[in-house]
Coordinates of N, CA and C and ligand atoms in Angstrom, one line a residue:
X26 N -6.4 -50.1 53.5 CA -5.2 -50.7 52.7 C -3.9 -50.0 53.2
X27 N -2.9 -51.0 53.3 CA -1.4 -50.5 53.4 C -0.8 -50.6 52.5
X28 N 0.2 -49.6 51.4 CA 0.4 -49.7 50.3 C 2.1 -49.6 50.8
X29 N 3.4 -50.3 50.0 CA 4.6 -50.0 50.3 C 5.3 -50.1 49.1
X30 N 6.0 -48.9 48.7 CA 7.3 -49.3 47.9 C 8.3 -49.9 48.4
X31 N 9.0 -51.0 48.2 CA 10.7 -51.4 48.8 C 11.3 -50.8 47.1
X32 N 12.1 -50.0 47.7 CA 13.0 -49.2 46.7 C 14.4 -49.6 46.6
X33 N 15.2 -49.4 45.9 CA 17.0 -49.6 46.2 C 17.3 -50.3 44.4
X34 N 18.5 -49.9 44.7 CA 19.2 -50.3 43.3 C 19.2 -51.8 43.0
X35 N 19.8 -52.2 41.3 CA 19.7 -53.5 41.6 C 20.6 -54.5 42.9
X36 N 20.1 -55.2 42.9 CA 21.0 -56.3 43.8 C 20.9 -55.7 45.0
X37 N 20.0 -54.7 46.0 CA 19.8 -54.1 46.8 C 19.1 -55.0 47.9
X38 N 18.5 -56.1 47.1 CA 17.8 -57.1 48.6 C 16.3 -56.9 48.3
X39 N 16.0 -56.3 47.5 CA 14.3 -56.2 47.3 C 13.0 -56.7 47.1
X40 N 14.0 -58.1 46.6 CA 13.2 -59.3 46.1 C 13.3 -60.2 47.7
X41 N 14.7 -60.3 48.1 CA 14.8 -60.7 49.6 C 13.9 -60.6 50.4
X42 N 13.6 -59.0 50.6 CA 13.0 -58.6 51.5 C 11.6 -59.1 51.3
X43 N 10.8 -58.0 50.0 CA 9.6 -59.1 49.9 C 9.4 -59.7 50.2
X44 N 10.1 -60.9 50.0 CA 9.2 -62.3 50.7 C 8.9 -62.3 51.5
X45 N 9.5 -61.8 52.5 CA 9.0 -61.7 54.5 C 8.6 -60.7 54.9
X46 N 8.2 -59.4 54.1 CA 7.5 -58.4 54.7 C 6.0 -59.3 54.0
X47 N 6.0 -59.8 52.8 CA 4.6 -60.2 52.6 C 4.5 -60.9 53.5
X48 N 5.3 -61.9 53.9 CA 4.7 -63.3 54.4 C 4.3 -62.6 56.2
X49 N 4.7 -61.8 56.8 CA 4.7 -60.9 57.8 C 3.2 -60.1 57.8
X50 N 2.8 -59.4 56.7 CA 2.2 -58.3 56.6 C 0.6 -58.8 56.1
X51 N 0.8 -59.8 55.2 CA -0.2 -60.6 54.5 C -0.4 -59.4 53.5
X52 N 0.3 -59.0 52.7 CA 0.5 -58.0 51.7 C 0.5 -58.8 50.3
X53 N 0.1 -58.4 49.3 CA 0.2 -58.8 48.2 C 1.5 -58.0 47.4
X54 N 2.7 -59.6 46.8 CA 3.6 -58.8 46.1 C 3.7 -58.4 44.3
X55 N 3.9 -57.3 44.6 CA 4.0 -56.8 42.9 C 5.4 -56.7 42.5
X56 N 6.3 -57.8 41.9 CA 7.5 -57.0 41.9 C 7.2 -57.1 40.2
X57 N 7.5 -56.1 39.2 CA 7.4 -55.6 37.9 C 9.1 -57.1 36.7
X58 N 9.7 -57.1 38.1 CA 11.0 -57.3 37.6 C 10.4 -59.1 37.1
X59 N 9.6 -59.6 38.1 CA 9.5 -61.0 38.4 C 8.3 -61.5 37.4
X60 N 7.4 -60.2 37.1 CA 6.1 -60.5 36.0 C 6.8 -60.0 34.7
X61 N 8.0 -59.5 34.2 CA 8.3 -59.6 33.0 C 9.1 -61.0 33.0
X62 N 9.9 -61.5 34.0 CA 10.7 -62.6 33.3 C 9.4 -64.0 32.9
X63 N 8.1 -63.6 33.9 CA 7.3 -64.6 33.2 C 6.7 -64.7 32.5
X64 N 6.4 -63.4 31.8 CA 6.3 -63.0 30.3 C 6.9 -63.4 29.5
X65 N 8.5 -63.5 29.6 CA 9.6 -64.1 29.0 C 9.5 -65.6 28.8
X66 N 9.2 -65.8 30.0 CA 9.1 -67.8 30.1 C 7.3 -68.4 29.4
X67 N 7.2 -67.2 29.6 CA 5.6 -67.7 28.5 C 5.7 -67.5 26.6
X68 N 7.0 -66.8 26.8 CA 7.1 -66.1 25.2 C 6.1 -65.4 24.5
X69 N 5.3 -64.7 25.3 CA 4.5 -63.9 24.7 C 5.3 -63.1 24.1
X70 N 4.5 -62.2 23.3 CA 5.2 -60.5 22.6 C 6.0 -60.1 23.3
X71 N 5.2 -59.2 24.5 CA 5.5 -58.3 24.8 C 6.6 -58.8 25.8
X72 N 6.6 -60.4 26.1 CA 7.9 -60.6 27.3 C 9.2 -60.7 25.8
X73 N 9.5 -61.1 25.0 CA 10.2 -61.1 23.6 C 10.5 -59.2 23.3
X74 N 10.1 -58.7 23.4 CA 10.3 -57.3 23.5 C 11.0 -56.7 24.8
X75 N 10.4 -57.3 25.6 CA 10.9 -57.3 26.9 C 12.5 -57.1 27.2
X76 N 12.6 -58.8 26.6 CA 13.7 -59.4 27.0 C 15.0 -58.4 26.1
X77 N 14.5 -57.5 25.5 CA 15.7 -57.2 24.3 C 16.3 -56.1 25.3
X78 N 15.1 -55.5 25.9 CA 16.1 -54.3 26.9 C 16.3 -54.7 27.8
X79 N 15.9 -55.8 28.6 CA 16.5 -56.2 29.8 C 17.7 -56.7 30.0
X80 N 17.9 -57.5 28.7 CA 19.4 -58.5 28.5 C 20.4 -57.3 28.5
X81 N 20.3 -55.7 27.9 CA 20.8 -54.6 28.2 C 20.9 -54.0 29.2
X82 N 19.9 -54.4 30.0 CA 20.2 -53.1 31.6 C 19.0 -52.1 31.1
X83 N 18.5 -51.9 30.4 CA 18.0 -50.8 29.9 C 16.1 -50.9 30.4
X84 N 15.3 -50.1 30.8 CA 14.0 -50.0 30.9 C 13.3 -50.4 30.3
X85 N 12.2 -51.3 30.4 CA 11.1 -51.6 29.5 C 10.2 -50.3 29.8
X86 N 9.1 -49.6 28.6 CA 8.7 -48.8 28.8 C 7.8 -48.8 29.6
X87 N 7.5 -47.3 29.6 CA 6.7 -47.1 31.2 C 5.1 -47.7 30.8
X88 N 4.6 -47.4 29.8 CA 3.1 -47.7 29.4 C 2.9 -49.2 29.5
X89 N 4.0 -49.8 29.4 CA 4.0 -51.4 29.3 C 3.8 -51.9 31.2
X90 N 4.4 -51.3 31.8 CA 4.8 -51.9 33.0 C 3.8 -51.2 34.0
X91 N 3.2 -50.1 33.4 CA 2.0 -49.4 34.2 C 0.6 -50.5 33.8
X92 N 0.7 -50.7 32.6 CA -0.5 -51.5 32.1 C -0.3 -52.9 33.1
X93 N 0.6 -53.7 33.4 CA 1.1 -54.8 33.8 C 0.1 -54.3 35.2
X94 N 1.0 -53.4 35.9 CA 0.7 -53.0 37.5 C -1.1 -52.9 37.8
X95 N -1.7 -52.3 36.7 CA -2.7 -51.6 36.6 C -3.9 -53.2 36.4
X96 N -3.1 -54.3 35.7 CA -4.4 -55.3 35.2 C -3.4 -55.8 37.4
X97 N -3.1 -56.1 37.7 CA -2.6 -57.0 38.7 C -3.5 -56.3 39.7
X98 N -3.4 -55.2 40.1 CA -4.2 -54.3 41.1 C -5.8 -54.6 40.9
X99 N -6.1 -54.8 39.5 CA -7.8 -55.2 39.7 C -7.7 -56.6 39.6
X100 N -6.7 -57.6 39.6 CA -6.8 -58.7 39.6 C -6.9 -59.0 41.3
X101 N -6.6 -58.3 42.3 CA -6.6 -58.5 43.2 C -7.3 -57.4 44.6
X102 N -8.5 -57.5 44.1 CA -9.6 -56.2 44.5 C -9.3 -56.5 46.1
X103 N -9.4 -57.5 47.0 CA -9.5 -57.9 48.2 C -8.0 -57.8 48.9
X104 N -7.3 -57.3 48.5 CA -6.2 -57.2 48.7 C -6.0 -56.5 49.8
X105 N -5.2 -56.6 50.9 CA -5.3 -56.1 52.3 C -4.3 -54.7 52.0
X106 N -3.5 -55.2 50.9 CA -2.8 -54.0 50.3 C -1.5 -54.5 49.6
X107 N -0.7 -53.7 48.7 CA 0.1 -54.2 48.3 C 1.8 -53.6 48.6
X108 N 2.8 -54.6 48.2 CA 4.5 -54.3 48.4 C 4.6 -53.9 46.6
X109 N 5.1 -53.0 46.8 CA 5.8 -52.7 44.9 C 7.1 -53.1 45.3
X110 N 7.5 -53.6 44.7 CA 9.3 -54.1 44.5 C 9.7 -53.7 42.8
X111 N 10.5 -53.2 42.9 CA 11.1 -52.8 41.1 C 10.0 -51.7 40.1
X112 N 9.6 -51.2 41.4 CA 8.2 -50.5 40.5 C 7.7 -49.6 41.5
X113 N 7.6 -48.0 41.3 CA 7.6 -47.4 40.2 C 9.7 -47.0 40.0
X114 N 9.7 -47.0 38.8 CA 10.8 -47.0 38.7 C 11.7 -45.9 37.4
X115 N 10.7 -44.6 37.2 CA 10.6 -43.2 36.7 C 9.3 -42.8 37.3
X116 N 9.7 -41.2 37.6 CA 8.7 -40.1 38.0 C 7.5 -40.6 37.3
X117 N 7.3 -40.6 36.0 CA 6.0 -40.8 35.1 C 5.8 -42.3 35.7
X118 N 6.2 -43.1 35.9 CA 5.1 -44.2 36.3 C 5.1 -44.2 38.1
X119 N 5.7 -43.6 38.8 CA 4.8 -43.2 40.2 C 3.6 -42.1 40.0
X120 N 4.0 -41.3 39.4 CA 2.7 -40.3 39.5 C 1.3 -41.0 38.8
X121 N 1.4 -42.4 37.6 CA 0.3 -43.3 37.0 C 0.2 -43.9 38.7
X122 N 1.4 -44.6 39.3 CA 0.6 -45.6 40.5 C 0.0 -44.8 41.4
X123 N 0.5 -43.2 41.4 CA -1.0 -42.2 42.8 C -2.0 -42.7 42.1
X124 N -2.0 -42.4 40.5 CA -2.9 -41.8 40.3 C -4.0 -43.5 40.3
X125 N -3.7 -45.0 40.2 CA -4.4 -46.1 40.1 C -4.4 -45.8 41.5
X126 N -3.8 -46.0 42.7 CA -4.2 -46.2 43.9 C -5.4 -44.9 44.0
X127 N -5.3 -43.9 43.7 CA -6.2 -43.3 44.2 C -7.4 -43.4 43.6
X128 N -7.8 -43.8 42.6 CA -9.2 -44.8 41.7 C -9.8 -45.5 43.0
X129 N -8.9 -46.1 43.7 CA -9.0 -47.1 44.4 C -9.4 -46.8 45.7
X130 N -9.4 -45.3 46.1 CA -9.6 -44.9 46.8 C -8.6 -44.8 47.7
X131 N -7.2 -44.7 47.4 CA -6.3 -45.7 48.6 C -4.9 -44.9 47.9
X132 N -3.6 -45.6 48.5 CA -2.4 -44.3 48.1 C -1.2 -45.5 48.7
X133 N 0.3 -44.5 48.2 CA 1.2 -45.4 49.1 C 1.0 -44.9 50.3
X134 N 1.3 -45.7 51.6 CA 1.7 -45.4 52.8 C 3.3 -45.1 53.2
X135 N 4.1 -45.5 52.2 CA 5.4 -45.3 52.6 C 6.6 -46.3 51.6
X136 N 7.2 -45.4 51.3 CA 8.7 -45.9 50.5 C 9.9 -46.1 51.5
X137 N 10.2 -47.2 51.5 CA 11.3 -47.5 52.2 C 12.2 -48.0 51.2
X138 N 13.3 -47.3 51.3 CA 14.9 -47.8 50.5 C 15.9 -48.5 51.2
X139 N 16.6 -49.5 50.5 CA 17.5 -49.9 51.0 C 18.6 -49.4 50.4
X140 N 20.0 -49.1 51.2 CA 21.2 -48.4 51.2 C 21.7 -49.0 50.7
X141 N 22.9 -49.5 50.2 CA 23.6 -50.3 49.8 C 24.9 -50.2 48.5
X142 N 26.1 -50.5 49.3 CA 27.2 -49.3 48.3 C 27.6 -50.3 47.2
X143 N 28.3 -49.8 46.1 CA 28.1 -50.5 44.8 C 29.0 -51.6 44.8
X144 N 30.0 -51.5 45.4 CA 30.7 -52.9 45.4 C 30.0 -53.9 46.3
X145 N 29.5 -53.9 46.9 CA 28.8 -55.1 47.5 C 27.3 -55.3 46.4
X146 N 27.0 -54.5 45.8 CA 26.1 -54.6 44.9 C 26.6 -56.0 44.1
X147 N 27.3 -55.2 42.8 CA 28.0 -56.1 42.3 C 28.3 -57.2 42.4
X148 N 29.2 -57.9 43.6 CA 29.3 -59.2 44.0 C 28.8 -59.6 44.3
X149 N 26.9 -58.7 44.8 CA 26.0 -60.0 44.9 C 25.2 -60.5 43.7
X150 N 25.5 -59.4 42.6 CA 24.7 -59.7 41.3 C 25.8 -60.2 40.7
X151 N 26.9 -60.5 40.5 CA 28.0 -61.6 39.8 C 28.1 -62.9 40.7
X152 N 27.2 -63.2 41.8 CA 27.4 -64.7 42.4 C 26.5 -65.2 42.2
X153 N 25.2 -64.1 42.4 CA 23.9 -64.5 41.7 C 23.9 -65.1 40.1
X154 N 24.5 -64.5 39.3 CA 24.4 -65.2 38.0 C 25.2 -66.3 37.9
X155 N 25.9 -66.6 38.8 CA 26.9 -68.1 38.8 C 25.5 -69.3 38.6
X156 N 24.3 -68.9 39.4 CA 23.5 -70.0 39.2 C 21.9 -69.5 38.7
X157 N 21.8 -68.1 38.8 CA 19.8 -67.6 38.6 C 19.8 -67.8 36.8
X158 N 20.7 -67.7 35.9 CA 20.2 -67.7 34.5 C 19.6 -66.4 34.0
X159 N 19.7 -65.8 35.3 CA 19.2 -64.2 34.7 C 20.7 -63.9 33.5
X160 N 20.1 -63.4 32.5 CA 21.2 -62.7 31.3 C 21.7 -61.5 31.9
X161 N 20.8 -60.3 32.9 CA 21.1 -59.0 33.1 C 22.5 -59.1 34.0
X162 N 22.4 -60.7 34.7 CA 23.3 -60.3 36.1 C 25.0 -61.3 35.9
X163 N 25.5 -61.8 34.2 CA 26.3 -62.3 34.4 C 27.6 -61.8 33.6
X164 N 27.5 -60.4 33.8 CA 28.1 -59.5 32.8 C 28.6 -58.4 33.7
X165 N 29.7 -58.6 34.0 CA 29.7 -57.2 34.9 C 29.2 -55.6 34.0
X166 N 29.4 -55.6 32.8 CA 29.1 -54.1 31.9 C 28.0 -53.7 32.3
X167 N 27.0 -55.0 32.0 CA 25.3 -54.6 32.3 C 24.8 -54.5 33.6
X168 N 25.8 -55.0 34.3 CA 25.2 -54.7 36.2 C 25.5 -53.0 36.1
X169 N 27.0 -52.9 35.7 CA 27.1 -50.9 35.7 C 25.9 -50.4 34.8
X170 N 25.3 -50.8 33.9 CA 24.6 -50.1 33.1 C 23.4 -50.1 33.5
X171 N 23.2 -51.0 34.5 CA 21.6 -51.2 35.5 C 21.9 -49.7 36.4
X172 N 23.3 -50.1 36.8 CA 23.0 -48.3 37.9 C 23.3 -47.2 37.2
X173 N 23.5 -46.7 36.2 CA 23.4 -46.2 35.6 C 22.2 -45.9 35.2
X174 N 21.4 -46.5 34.3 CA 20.0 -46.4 34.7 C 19.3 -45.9 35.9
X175 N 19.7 -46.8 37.0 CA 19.3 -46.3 38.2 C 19.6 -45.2 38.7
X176 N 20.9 -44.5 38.5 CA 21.0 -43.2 38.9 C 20.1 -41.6 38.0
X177 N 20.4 -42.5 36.7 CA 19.6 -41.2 35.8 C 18.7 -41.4 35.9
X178 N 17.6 -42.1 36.0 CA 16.1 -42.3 35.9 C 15.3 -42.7 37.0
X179 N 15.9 -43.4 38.0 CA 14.7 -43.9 39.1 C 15.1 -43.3 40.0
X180 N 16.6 -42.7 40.2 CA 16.7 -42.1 41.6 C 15.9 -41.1 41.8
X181 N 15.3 -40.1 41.1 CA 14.3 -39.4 41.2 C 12.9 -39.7 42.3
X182 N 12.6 -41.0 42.0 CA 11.4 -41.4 42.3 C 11.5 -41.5 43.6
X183 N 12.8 -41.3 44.2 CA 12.7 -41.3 45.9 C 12.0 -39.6 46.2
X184 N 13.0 -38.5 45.0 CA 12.5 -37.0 45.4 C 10.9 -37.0 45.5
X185 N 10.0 -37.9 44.7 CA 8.8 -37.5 44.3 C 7.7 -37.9 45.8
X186 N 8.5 -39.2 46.7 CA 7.8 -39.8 47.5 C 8.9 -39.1 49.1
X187 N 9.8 -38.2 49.1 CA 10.1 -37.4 50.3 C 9.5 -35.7 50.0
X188 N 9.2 -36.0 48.8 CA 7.8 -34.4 49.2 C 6.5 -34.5 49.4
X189 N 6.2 -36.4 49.5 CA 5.3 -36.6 50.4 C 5.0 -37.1 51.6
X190 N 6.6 -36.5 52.2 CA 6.9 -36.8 53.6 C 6.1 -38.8 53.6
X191 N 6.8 -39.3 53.0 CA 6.2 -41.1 52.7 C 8.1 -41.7 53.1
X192 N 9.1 -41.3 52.6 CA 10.5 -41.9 52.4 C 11.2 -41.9 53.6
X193 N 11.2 -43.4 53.7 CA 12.5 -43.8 54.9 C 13.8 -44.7 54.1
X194 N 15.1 -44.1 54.6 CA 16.0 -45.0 54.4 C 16.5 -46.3 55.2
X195 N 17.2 -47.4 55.0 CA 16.8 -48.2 56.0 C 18.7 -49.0 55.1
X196 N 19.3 -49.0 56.2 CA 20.3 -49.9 56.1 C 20.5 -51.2 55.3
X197 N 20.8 -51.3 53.8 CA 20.6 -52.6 53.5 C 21.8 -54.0 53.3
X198 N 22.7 -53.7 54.2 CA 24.0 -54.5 54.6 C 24.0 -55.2 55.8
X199 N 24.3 -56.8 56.0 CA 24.6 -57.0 57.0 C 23.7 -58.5 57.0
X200 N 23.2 -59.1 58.0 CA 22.2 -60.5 57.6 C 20.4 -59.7 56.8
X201 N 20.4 -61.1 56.4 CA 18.9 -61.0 55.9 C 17.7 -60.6 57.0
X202 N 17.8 -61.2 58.0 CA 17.1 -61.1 59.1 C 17.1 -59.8 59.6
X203 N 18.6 -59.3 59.8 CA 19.3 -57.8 60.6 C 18.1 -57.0 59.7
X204 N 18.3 -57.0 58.6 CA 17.7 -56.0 57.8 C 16.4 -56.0 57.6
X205 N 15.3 -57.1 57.7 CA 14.3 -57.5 57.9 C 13.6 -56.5 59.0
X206 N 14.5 -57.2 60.1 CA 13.9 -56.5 61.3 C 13.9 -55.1 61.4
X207 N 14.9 -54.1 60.5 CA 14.9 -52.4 60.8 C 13.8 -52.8 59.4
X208 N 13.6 -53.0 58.6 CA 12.5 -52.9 57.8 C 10.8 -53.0 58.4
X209 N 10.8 -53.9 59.4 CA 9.4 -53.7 59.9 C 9.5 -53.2 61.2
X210 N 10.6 -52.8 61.4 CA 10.4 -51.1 62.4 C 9.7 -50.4 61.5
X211 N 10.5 -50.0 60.2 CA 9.7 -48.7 59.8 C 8.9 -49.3 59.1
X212 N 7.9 -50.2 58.8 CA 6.7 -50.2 58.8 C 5.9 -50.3 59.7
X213 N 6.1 -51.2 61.1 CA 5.3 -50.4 62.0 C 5.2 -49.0 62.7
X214 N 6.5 -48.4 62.0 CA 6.5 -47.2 62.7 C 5.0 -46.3 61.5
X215 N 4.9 -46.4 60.5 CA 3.7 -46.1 59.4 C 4.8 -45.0 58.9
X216 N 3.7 -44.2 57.8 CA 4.4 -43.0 56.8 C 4.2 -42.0 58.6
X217 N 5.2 -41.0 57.8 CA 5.4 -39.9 58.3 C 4.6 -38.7 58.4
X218 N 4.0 -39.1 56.6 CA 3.0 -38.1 56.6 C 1.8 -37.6 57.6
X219 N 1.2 -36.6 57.5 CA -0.2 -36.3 58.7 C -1.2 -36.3 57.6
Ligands
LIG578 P1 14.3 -56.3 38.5 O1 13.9 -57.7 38.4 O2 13.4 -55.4 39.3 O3 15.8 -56.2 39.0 P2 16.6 -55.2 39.8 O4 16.0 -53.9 40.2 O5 17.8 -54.9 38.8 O6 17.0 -55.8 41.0 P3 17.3 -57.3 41.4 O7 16.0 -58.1 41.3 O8 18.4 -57.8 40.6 O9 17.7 -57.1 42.9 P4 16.9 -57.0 44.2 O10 17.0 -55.6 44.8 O11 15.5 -57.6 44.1 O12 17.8 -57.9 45.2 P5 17.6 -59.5 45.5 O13 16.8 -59.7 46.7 O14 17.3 -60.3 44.3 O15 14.4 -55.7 37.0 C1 15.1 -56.4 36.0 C2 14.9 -55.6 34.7 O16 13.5 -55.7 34.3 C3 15.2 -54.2 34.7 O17 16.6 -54.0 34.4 C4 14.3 -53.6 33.6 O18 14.8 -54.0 32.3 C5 13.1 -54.4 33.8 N1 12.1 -53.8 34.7 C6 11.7 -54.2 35.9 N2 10.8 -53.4 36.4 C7 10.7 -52.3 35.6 C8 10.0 -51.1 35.6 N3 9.2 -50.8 36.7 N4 10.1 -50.2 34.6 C9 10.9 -50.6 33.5 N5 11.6 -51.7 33.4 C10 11.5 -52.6 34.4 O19 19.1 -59.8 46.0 C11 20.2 -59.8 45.0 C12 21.2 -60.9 45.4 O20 21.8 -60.6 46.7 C13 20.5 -62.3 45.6 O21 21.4 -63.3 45.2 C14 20.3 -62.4 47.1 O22 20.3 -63.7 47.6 C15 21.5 -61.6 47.7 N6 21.2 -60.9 48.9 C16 20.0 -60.3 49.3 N7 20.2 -59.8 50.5 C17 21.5 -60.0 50.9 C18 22.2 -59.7 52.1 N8 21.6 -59.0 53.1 N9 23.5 -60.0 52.2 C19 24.1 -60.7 51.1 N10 23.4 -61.1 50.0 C20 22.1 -60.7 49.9
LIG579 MG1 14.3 -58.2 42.4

């Protein structure tokens, strides 16, 4: 199995990219961000609970979104391997995903981030809500309060995956394709680690 984080702040391209490293890699995608809004569109509980911190910027908890990760990963035992997108996204829920991949017998192979400076952030998550219906992205307050979050809480999760010699940074400006293509450089280039 090949296991990959795509990492980067919101509006970083993550969801972009997934689609074509799966469709490239024959990877199964997990993005955490895409199984709560269909929680939300199902109205279950826990997507109604959900939706109260998300319409905030603010984190759904970690035990919720580990549990999510954890039923998906045995839903898909044959899996050639999987892409995390929006996930793990605090220290405490990467060191839960070593610890499911390694059940599994198996681990990340590599966290790749995309770069991406805040104003270009922003005007891609204020054109995006001109038409996605997402609540998080049509508010400029709550797009700051996403990085915000992202700077106190998830940027960590890169420190936890460059002391496993796993983290590459990768340019995330420019066409979809441009960026595509240094992204599956450094996947074919593999982790770093020995
Ligand atoms: P989530 O759904 O993960 O959202 P996010 O991280 O805020 O990021 P986005 O999905 O907005 O951006 P993206 O990086 O995928 O970029 P995209 O490709 O869409 O999370 C939403 C919420 O759910 C969180 O705030 C939290 O509440 C909760 N949540 C999710 N996971 C969680 C977890 N693990 N723990 C706790 N809570 C969790 O691109 C953005 C836009 O830019 C698009 O319009 C796209 O078309 C455009 N674009 C893409 N690439 C380019 C390019 N190269 N040039 C120009 N435009 C581009
Ligand atoms: Mg996304």
């Amino acid at each position: 199995m090949f296991n990959i984080i795509l990492f980067g702040p919101p509006g970083s391209g993550k969801g972009t990219q997934s689609e074509k490293i799966v469709d490239k890699f024959g990877l199964v995608h997990l993005s955490t961000g895409n199984l709560l809004r269909q929680e939300i569109a199902d109205k279950t509980a826990l997507g109604l609970e959900a939706k109260k911190l998300m319409d905030r910027g603010q984190l759904v908890p970690d035990e919720v979104v580990i549990g999510m990760i954890d039923n998906c990963i045995e839903n898909h035992a044959d899996a050639k391997g999987f892409l995390f997108d929006g996930f793990p996204r605090t220290v405490a829920q990467a060191e839960a995903l070593d610890k499911l991949l390694e059940l599994k017998k198996t681990s990340i192979g590599k966290m790749i981030a995309l770069e991406v400076s805040e104003d270009e952030l922003v005007t891609r998550l204020l054109k995006r809500g001109e038409t996605s219906g997402r609540s998080d992205d049509t508010n400029e307050e709550i797009i700051r309060n996403r990085f915000a979050v992202y700077k106190k809480d998830t940027s960590q999760v890169a420190e936890h995956y460059k002391e496993q010699n796993k983290f590459e940074m990768v340019k995330g400006e420019g066409s979809v394709d441009d960026i595509f293509e240094l992204l599956r450089q450094a996947i074919e280039r593999g982790s770093s680690a020995t």
